Structures are given as structure tokens and as C-alpha cells.
Amino acid sequence: MRKLTGLAIVFLILVAVPGAALDLPPAPKGFSWIRLPEIKGDLLAPNGWHFKNEEEKTQ
């Protein structure tokens, strides 16, 4: 039972950490970060590549 409680505590700590806003490392030479709020993440894309962000259509 004690082992299960310890594992539950570690799991909760690990799950809570990604929820915090983390600073991204500098992009490598020739790349830039693209923020994607839809997936709550970021994409590393080569410079010069185009990224089309479409808004959801409402009627």
C-alpha cells in the first residue's frame, strides 16, 4: 500500500509539471519555433517554410 501511495504522488507531480509554462530553448540555426495553441505545443520549423493557421469557421 505504501508503494502504491508513493507511485501515486510521483505520478501527480509528473503530470502537474507539463501544465506549467516552460521556456523553449533557442531554436537551432536555420529554424524557428511556431506556437500551436490548438495542441498546446510548439513546432520547430525550418526558416523559409510557410505555416498556414486556419481559424475555425462559425455559422
Coordinates of C-alpha atoms in Angstrom, one line a residue:
M1 CA 0.0 0.0 0.0
R2 CA 2.8 2.4 0.8
K3 CA 4.5 1.7 -2.5
L4 CA 1.2 2.5 -4.3
T5 CA 0.8 5.8 -2.4
G6 CA 4.4 6.7 -3.4
L7 CA 3.8 5.9 -7.0
A8 CA 0.6 8.0 -7.0
I9 CA 2.4 11.0 -5.5
V10 CA 5.2 10.7 -8.2
F11 CA 2.6 10.4 -10.9
L12 CA 0.8 13.5 -9.8
I13 CA 4.0 15.5 -9.7
L14 CA 5.0 14.4 -13.2
V15 CA 1.5 15.2 -14.5
A16 CA 1.5 18.7 -13.0
V17 CA 4.9 19.8 -14.3
P18 CA 3.9 19.9 -18.1
G19 CA 1.0 22.2 -17.2
A20 CA 3.4 24.9 -16.2
A21 CA 4.6 27.2 -18.9
L22 CA 8.1 26.2 -19.9
D23 CA 10.5 28.4 -21.8
L24 CA 11.6 26.9 -25.1
P25 CA 15.3 26.5 -25.8
P26 CA 16.8 28.7 -28.5
A27 CA 15.9 27.4 -32.0
P28 CA 18.9 25.8 -33.8
K29 CA 20.4 27.9 -36.6
G30 CA 18.0 27.9 -39.6
F31 CA 14.9 27.0 -37.6
S32 CA 12.2 28.9 -35.7
W33 CA 9.5 28.0 -33.2
I34 CA 5.8 28.1 -34.2
R35 CA 3.3 28.1 -31.4
L36 CA 0.3 25.8 -31.8
P37 CA -2.3 26.6 -29.1
E38 CA -4.7 24.0 -30.6
I39 CA -2.4 21.2 -29.4
K40 CA -0.9 23.2 -26.6
G41 CA 2.5 22.8 -28.1
D42 CA 5.2 24.2 -30.3
L43 CA 6.7 23.1 -33.6
L44 CA 10.3 23.6 -34.8
A45 CA 10.1 24.5 -38.5
P46 CA 12.9 25.4 -40.9
N47 CA 13.2 29.1 -41.8
G48 CA 11.5 29.9 -45.0
W49 CA 8.8 27.3 -44.6
H50 CA 5.3 28.7 -44.6
F51 CA 2.7 27.7 -41.9
K52 CA -1.0 28.3 -42.6
N53 CA -3.0 28.7 -39.4
E54 CA -6.7 28.4 -40.2
E55 CA -9.4 29.8 -37.8
E56 CA -12.4 27.5 -37.2
K57 CA -15.4 28.7 -39.2
T58 CA -18.6 29.5 -37.2
Q59 CA -22.0 29.9 -38.8

